[in-house]
XYZ file of C-alpha atoms in Angstrom:
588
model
C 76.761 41.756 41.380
C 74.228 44.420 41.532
C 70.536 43.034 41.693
C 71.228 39.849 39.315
C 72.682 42.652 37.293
C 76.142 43.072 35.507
C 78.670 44.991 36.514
C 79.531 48.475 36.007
C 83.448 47.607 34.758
C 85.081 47.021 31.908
C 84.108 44.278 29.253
C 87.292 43.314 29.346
C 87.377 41.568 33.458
C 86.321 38.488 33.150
C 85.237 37.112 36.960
C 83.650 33.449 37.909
C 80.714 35.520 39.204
C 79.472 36.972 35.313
C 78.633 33.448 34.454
C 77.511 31.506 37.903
C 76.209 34.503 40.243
C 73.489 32.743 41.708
C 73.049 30.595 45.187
C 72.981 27.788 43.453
C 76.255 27.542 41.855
C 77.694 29.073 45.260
C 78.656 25.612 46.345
C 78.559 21.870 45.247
C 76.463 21.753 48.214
C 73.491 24.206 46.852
C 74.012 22.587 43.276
C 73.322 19.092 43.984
C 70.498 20.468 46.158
C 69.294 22.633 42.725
C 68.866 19.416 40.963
C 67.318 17.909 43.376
C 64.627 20.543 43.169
C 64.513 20.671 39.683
C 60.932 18.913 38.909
C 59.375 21.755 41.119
C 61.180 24.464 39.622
C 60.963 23.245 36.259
C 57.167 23.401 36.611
C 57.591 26.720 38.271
C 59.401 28.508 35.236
C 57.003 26.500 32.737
C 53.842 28.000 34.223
C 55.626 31.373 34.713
C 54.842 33.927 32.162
C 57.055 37.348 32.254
C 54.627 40.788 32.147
C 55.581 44.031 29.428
C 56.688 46.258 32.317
C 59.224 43.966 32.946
C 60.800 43.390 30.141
C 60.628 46.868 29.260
C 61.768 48.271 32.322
C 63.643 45.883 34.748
C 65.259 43.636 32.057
C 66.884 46.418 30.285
C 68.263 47.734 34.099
C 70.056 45.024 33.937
C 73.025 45.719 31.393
C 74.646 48.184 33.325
C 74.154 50.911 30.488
C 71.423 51.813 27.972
C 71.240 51.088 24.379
C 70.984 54.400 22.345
C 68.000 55.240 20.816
C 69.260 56.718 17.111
C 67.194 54.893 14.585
C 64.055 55.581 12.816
C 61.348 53.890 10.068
C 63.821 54.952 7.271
C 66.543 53.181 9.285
C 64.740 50.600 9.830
C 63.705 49.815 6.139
C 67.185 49.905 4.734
C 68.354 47.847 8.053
C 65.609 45.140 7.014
C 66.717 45.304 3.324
C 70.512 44.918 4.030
C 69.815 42.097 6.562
C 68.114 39.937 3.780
C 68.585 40.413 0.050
C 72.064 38.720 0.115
C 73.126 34.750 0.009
C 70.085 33.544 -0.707
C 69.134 35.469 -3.950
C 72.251 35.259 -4.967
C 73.791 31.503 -4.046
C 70.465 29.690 -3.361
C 68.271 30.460 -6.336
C 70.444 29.013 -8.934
C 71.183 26.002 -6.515
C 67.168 25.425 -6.089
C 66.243 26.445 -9.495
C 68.718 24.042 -11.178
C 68.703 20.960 -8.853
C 64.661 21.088 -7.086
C 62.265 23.966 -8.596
C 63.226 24.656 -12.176
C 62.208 28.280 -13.304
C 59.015 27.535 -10.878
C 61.968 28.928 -8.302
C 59.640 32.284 -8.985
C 56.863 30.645 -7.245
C 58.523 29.235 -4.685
C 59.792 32.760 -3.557
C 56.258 33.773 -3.655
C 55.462 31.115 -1.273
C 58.510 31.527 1.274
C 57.608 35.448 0.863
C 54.018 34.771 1.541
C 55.114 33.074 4.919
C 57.406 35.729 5.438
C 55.109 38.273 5.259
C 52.424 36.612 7.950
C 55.379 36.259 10.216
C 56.296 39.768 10.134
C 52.660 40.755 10.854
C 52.955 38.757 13.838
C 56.023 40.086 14.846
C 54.713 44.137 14.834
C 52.195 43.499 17.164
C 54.675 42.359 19.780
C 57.769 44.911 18.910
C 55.114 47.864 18.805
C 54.068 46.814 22.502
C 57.195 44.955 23.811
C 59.694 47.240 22.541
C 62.877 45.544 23.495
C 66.155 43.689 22.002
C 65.087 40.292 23.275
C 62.887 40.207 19.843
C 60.864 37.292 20.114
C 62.618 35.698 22.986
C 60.824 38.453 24.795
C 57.428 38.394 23.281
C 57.325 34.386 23.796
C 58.574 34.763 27.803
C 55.801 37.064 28.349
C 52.942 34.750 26.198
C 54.190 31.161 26.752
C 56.574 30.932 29.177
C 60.070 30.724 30.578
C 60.575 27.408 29.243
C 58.808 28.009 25.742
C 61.162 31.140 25.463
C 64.080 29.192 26.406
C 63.841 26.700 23.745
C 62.771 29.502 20.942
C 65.980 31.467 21.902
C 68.243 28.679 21.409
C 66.928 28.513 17.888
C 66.569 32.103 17.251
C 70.468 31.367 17.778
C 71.521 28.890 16.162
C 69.576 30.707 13.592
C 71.715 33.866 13.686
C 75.017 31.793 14.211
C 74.492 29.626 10.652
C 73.221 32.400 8.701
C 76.252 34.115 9.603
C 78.594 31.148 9.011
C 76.225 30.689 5.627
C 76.667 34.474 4.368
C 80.109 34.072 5.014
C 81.197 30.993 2.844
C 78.836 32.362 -0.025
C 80.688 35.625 -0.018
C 84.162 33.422 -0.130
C 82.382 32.211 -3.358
C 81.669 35.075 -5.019
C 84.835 36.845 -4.030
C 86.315 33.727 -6.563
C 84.456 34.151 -9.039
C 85.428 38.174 -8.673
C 89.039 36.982 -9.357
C 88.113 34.346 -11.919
C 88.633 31.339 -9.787
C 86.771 28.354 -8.560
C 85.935 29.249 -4.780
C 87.850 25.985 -3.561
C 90.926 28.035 -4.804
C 90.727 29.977 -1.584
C 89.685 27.300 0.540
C 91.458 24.528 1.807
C 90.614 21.174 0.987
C 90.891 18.354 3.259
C 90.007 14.794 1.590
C 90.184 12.894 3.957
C 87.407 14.841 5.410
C 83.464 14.172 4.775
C 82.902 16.916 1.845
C 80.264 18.784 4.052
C 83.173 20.103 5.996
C 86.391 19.413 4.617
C 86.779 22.568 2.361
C 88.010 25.161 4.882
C 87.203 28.577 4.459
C 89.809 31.763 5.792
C 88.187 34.159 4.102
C 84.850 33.585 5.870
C 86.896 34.063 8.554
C 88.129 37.188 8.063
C 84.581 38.853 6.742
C 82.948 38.088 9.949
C 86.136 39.205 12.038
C 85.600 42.793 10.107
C 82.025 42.862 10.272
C 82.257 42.106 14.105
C 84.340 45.592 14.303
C 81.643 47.419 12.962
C 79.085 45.863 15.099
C 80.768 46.397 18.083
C 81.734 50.794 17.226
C 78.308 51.859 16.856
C 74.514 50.764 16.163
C 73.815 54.442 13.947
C 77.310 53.880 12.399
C 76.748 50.524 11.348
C 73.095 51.458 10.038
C 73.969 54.191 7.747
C 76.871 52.212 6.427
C 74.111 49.601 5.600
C 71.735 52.722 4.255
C 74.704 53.739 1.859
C 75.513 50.087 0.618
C 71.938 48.933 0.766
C 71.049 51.672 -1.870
C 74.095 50.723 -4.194
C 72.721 47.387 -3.922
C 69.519 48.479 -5.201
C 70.972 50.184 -8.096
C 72.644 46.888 -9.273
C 69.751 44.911 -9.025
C 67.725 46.991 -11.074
C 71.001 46.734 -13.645
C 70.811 42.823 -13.046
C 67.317 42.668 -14.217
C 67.298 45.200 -17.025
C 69.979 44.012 -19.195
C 69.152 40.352 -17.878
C 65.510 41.056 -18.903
C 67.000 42.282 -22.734
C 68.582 38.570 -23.476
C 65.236 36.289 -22.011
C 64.541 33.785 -23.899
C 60.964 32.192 -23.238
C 61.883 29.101 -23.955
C 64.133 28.992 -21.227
C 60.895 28.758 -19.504
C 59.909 25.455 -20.776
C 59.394 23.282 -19.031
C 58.649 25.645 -16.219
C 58.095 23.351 -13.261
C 60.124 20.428 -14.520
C 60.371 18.696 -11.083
C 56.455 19.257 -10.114
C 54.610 21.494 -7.359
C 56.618 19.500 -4.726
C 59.887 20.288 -6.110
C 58.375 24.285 -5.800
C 57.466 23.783 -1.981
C 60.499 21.849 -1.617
C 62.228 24.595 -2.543
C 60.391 27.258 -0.817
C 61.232 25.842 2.233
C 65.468 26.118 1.686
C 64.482 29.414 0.058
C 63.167 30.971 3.470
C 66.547 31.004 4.068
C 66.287 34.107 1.895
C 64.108 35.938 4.139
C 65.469 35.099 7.613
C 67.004 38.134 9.025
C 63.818 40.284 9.261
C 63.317 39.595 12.742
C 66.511 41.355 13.294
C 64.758 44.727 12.847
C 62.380 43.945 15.814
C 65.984 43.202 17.958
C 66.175 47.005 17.632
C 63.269 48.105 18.712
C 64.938 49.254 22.052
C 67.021 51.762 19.947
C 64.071 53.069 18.218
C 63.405 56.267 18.963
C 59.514 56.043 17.880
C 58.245 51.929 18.064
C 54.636 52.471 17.322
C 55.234 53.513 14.283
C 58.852 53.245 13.346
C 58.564 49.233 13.507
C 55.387 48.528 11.685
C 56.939 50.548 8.785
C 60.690 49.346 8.745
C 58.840 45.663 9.024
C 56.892 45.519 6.277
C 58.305 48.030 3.568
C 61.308 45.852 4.071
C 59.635 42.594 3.109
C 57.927 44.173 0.425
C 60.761 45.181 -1.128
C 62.643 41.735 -0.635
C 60.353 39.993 -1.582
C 59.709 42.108 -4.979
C 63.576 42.248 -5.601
C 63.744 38.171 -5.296
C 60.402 36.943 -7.550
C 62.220 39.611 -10.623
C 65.933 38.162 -10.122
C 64.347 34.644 -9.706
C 62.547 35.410 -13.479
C 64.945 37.280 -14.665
C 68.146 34.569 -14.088
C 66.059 31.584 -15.388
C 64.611 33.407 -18.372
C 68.769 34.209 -19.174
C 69.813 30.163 -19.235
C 68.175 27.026 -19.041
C 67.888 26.209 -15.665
C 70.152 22.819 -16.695
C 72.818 25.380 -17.585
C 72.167 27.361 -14.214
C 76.027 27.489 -12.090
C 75.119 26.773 -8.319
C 78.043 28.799 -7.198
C 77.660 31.937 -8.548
C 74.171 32.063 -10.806
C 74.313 35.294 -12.023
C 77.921 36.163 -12.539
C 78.097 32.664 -14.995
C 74.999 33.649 -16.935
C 76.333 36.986 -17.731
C 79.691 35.075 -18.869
C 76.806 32.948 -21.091
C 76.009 35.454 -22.886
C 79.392 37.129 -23.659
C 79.040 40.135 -21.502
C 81.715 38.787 -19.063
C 82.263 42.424 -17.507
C 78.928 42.525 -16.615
C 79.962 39.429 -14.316
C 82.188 41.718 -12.078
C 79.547 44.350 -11.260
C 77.221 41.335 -10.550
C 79.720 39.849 -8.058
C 80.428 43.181 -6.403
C 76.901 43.742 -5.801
C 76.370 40.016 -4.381
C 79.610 40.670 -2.235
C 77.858 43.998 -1.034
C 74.469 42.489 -0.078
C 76.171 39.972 1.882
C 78.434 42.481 4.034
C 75.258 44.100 5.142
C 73.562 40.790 5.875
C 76.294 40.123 7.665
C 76.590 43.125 9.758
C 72.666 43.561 10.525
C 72.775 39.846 11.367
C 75.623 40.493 14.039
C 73.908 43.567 15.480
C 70.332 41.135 16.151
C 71.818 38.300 17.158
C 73.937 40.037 19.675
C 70.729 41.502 21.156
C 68.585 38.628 21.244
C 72.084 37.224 23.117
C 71.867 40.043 25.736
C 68.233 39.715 26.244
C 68.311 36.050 27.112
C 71.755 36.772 29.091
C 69.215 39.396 31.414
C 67.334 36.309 32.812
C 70.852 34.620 33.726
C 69.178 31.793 31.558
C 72.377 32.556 29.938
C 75.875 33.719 31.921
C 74.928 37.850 32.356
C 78.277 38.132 31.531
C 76.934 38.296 27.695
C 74.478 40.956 28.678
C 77.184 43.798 29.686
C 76.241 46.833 27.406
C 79.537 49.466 26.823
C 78.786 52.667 27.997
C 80.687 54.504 25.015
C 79.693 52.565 22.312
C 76.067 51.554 23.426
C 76.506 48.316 21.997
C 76.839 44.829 23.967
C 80.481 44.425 23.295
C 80.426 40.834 25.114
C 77.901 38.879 22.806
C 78.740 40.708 19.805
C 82.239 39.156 19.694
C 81.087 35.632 21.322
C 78.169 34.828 19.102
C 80.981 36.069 15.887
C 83.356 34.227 16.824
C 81.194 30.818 16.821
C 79.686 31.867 13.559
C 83.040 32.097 12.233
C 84.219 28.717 13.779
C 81.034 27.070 12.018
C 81.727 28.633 8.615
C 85.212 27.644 8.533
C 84.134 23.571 8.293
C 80.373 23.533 6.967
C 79.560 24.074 3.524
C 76.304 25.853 2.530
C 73.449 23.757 1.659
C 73.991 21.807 5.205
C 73.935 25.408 6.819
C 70.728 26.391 4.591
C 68.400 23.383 5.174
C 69.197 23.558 9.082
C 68.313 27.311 9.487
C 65.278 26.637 7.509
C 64.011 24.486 9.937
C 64.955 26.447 13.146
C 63.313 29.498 11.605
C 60.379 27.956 10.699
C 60.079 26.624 14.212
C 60.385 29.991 16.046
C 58.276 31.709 14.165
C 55.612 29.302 14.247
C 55.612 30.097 18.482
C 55.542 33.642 17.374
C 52.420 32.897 15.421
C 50.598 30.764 18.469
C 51.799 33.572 20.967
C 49.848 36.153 19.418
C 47.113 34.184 19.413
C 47.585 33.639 23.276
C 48.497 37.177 23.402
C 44.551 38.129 21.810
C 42.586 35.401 23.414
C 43.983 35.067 26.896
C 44.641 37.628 30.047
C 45.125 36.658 33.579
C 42.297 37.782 35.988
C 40.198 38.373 32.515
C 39.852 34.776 30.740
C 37.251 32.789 32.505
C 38.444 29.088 32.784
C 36.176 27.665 30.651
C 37.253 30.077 27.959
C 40.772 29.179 28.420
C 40.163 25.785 27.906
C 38.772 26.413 24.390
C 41.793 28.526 23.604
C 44.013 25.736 24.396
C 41.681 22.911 22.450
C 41.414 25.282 19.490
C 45.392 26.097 19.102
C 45.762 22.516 19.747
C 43.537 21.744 16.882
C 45.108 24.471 14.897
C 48.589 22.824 15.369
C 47.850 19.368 15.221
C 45.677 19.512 11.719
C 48.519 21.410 10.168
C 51.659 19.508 11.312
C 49.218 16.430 9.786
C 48.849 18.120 6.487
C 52.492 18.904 6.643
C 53.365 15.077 7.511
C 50.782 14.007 4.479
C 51.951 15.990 1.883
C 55.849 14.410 2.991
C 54.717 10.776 2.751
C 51.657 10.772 0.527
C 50.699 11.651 -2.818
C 46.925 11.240 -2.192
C 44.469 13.414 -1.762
C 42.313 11.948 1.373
C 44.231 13.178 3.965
C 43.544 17.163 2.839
C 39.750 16.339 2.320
C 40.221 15.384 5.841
C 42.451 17.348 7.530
C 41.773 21.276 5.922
C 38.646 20.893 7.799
C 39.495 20.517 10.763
C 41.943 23.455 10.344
C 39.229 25.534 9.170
C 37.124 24.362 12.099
C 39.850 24.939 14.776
C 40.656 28.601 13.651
C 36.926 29.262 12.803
C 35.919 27.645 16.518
C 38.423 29.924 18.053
C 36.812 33.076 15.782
C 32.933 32.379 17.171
C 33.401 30.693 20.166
C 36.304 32.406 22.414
C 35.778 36.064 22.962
C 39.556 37.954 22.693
C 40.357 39.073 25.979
C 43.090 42.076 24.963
C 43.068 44.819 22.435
C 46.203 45.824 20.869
C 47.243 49.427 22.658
C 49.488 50.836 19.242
C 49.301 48.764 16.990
C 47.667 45.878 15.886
C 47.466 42.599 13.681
C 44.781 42.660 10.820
C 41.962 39.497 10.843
C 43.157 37.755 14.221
C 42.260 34.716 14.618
C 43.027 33.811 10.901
C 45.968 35.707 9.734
C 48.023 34.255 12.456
C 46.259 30.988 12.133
C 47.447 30.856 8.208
C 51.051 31.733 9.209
C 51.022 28.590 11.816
C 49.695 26.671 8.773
C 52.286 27.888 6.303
C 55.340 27.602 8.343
C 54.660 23.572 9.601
C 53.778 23.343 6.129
C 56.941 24.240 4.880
C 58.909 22.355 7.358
C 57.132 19.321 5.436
C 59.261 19.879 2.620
C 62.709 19.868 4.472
C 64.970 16.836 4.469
C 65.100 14.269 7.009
C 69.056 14.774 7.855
C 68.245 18.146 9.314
C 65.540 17.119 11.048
C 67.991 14.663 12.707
C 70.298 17.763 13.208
C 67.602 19.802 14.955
C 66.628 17.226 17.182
C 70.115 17.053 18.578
C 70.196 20.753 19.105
C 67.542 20.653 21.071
C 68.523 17.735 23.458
C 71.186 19.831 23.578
C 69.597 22.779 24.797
C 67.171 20.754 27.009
C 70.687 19.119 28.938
C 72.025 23.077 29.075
C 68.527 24.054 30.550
C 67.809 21.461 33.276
C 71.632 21.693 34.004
C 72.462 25.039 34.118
C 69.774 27.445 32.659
C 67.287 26.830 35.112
C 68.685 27.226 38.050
C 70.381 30.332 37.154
C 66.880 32.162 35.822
C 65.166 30.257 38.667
C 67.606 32.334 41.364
C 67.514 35.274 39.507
C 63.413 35.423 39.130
C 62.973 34.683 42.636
C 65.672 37.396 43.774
C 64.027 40.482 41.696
C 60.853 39.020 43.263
C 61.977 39.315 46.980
C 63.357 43.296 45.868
C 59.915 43.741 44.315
C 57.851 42.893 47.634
C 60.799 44.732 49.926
C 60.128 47.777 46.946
C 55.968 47.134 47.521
C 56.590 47.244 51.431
C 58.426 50.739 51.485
C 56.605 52.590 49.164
C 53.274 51.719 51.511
C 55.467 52.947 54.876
C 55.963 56.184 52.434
C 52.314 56.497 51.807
C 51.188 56.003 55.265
C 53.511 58.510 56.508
C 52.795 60.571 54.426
C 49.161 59.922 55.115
C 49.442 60.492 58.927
C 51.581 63.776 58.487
C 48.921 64.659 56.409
């Protein structure tokens, strides 16, 4: 192993050392002395914040070979478009609108879009600056910490992983309705099985399995097979709403939120399952040839778009049948069947199986670089971080993270998947929101103390009101607590505003109205989480116990080693270069 590095050998050789390099797995001997340390260097990687140069710079050293830098703004818009307008337009609307939102589904997309929206904000900043494929593993190492990071990335993970599995079985479903069956045709039913996983699913199998090929051949190939298919999926959307739009029936609309303004945040919440795979365009930033401004555009002309495309299909499939009538299979294929233009169906299903290929494949691409990101620390086995010279891709946890996706989409049926990557994404891009605000307001050697005290009361305020408005809206239909808590939001975000002076001006690019934009998104996103059930609440928690057991276990010690081997090189690196220059001084 070559400075904590991975090897320069084929993908293919698989050796003890790519996943336990370090002195402490060496032995049983330095292990049980590892745990033993383990409150010290816990502390140590909790109070440890990375720095840009090395992420940018050392990090990427570390996967034996360079990513290629072949994609642009235009790339990047048609990347962000294919990685989102699929399953969740197409399954998840008529599944919300019929059993939570009603034809108020409209609104809640303009909610979950809304959210959306600050969170990509928050996001430029950081890929502009920070320009590499950890996404916001990387941005949240530098801002909060090894440990913060650490917990995100699992998330940002599991994330990737069930939208994948998610895609997947939706695509099995509208592949049946394609062939004018009932998607449990092609699946295989087990009853003696809970129903959340008993209905087995090959054919998500097999999707993934070819979408993992094209991940793994080329980053530019894979993007202008998305640019081709994203367009065509453009063109039938525009079809869906036009001749959907010539057989609305107002009345349809009526009664328009039939299950109240908590069914619509209720909703909105499942529904930002729709947007999740933005974040996969700031994964690419290291194969951008031109960040600065290349990511700021591909971010939010994406969203736009989405969002835009969602609020008409949203209007245009409940204004086609009552939202009683609404199939929560396949929505839009059965209300073209309603009203007797059954070939329309087909061209419907084709374009739903399109958009979720290239959700699909973008997903792959970002997941498998937030993978080799994390794998760069060793918080991860670096065996996942190998990057193929020919291909420029990293082979390793392409195919890994894939093949779990496809594991988990075989058993679990959708709306467990949905409600669980909700929540995840909520939570990671909440830390986004909190970093920037770190990222604005505090810089070593800059921040006095008593300034950085304030920063931490006033994001602690800023938190705290808003997971109590969330927690009040879930258990209370009163008005008291908002009177009481909104306040002391405003006061916490205003407080930080007046009080703390920011510390760090954006070099490229930068967010608009800092401290409040990011301070809304915070709001927003614990807002929504309000409105999520309790059963996936339960599920999250487990996950991460189970990533806290994997950190103090394994993942510490290994990015522990690692950290304090790169920091030996860079004080041996320090030491010559000041021989050089005082030889070179005394020859002088």
């Amino acid at each position: 192993m070559e400075g904590g590095g991975v090897r320069k050998r084929s993908c293919c050789s698989i050796q003890k050392n790519d996943f336990l390099p370090e002195e402490s797995f060496k032995s049983w001997g330095n292990y049980t002395t590892a745990l033993r340390e383990t409150p010290a260097r816990l502390k140590d990687r909790f109070l440890t914040r990375s720095s840009e140069q090395v992420e940018i710079s050392e990090m990427t050293a570390r996967s034996s070979h360079q990513m290629k830098k072949t994609l642009n703004w235009w790339d990047l818009i048609w990347l962000g478009v294919g990685s989102v307008v699929g399953a969740g337009i197409f399954v998840l609307t008529g599944l919300e609108a019929r059993n939570v939102a009603g034809p108020a589904v409209i609104l809640s997309y303009v909610v979950s879009g809304f959210s959306a929206m600050l969170s990509v904000f928050c996001y430029t900043e950081f890929a502009v600056e920070i320009p590499v494929a950890g996404g916001s593993f990387a941005y949240l190492k530098v801002e909060l910490g090894d440990f913060v990071a650490f917990i995100a990335a699992g998330n940002i993970l599991l994330e990737y992983v069930i939208s994948c599995a998610a895609v997947a079985r939706s695509w099995t479903s509208y592949f049946a309705t394609l062939c004018n069956k009932n998607p449990d045709d092609f699946r295989i039913v087990v009853h003696n099985m809970n129903p959340d996983y008993g209905h087995l699913d090959p054919i998500a199998v097999a999707i993934l399995a070819l979408v993992c090929v094209m991940a793994v051949c080329s980053t530019k190939a894979s993007s202008v097979f998305n640019y081709v298919a994203s367009v065509i999926h453009v063109v039938i959307i525009v079809f869906i709403v036009i001749t959907g739009l010539i057989h609305a029936k107002p009345q349809n609309y009526v009664p328009f939120a039939p299950f109240g303004v908590r069914g619509v945040f209720q909703a909105s919440a499942v529904l930002y399952f729709a947007y999740v795979g933005f974040d996969a365009v700031a994964t690419m930033a290291e194969e951008t040839k031109n960040p600065s401004r290349d990511i700021p555009i591909g971010l939010v002309g994406s969203m736009l778009i989405a969002t835009l495309a969602y609020c008409l299909l949203a209007a245009t499939l409940c204004l086609m049948q009552p939202y009683t009538n609404i199939d929560v299979n396949a929505p839009f294929s059965v209300a073209f069947s309603a009203i007797g233009w059954d070939w329309a169906k087909y061209i419907v299903s084709l374009g739903a199986l399109k958009g979720m290929t290239t959700v699909l494949l973008v997903t792959s691409v970002g997941q498998a670089r937030y993978l080799t990101h994390i794998s760069r620390t060793h918080m991860m086995p670096p065996w996942f971080a190998f990057v193929d010279e020919r291909t420029g891709t990293p082979v390793n946890a392409t195919i890994s993270l894939v093949l779990i996706s496809a594991v988990i989409g075989f058993f679990t049926e959708l709306e467990v998947l949905s409600n669980l990557l909700s929540i995840s994404t909520l939570f990671v891009f909440t830390l986004v929101a909190v970093a920037l605000l770190v990222r604005r307001y505090y810089s070593s050697g800059v921040t006095t103390k008593g300034n950085q005290i304030k920063l931490i009361v006033f994001i602690v305020i800023i938190v705290g009101s808003s997971c109590g408005i969330s927690s009040y809206w879930a258990l209370s239909d009163g008005w008291i607590g908002y009177a009481v808590l909104c306040p002391i939001w405003v006061l916490g975000t205003g407080g930080l505003w007046l009080v703390v002076p920011q510390a760090k001006e954006p070099k490229l690019w930068g967010v608009p109205l800092v401290p409040w934009l990011p301070s809304i998104s915070i709001f927003v996103n614990i807002f929504l989480l309000g409105s999520i059930d309790k059963d996936s609440f339960v599920r999250f928690g487990v996950w991460t116990l189970l990533l806290l057991v994997y950190y103090i276990l394994f993942g510490l010690h290994a990015s522990y080693d690692t950290a304090k081997e790169f920091e030996a090189q860079r004080c041996v690196q320090r030491e010559l270069n000041s021989l050089e220059d005082g030889a070179v001084s005394s020859t002088t």
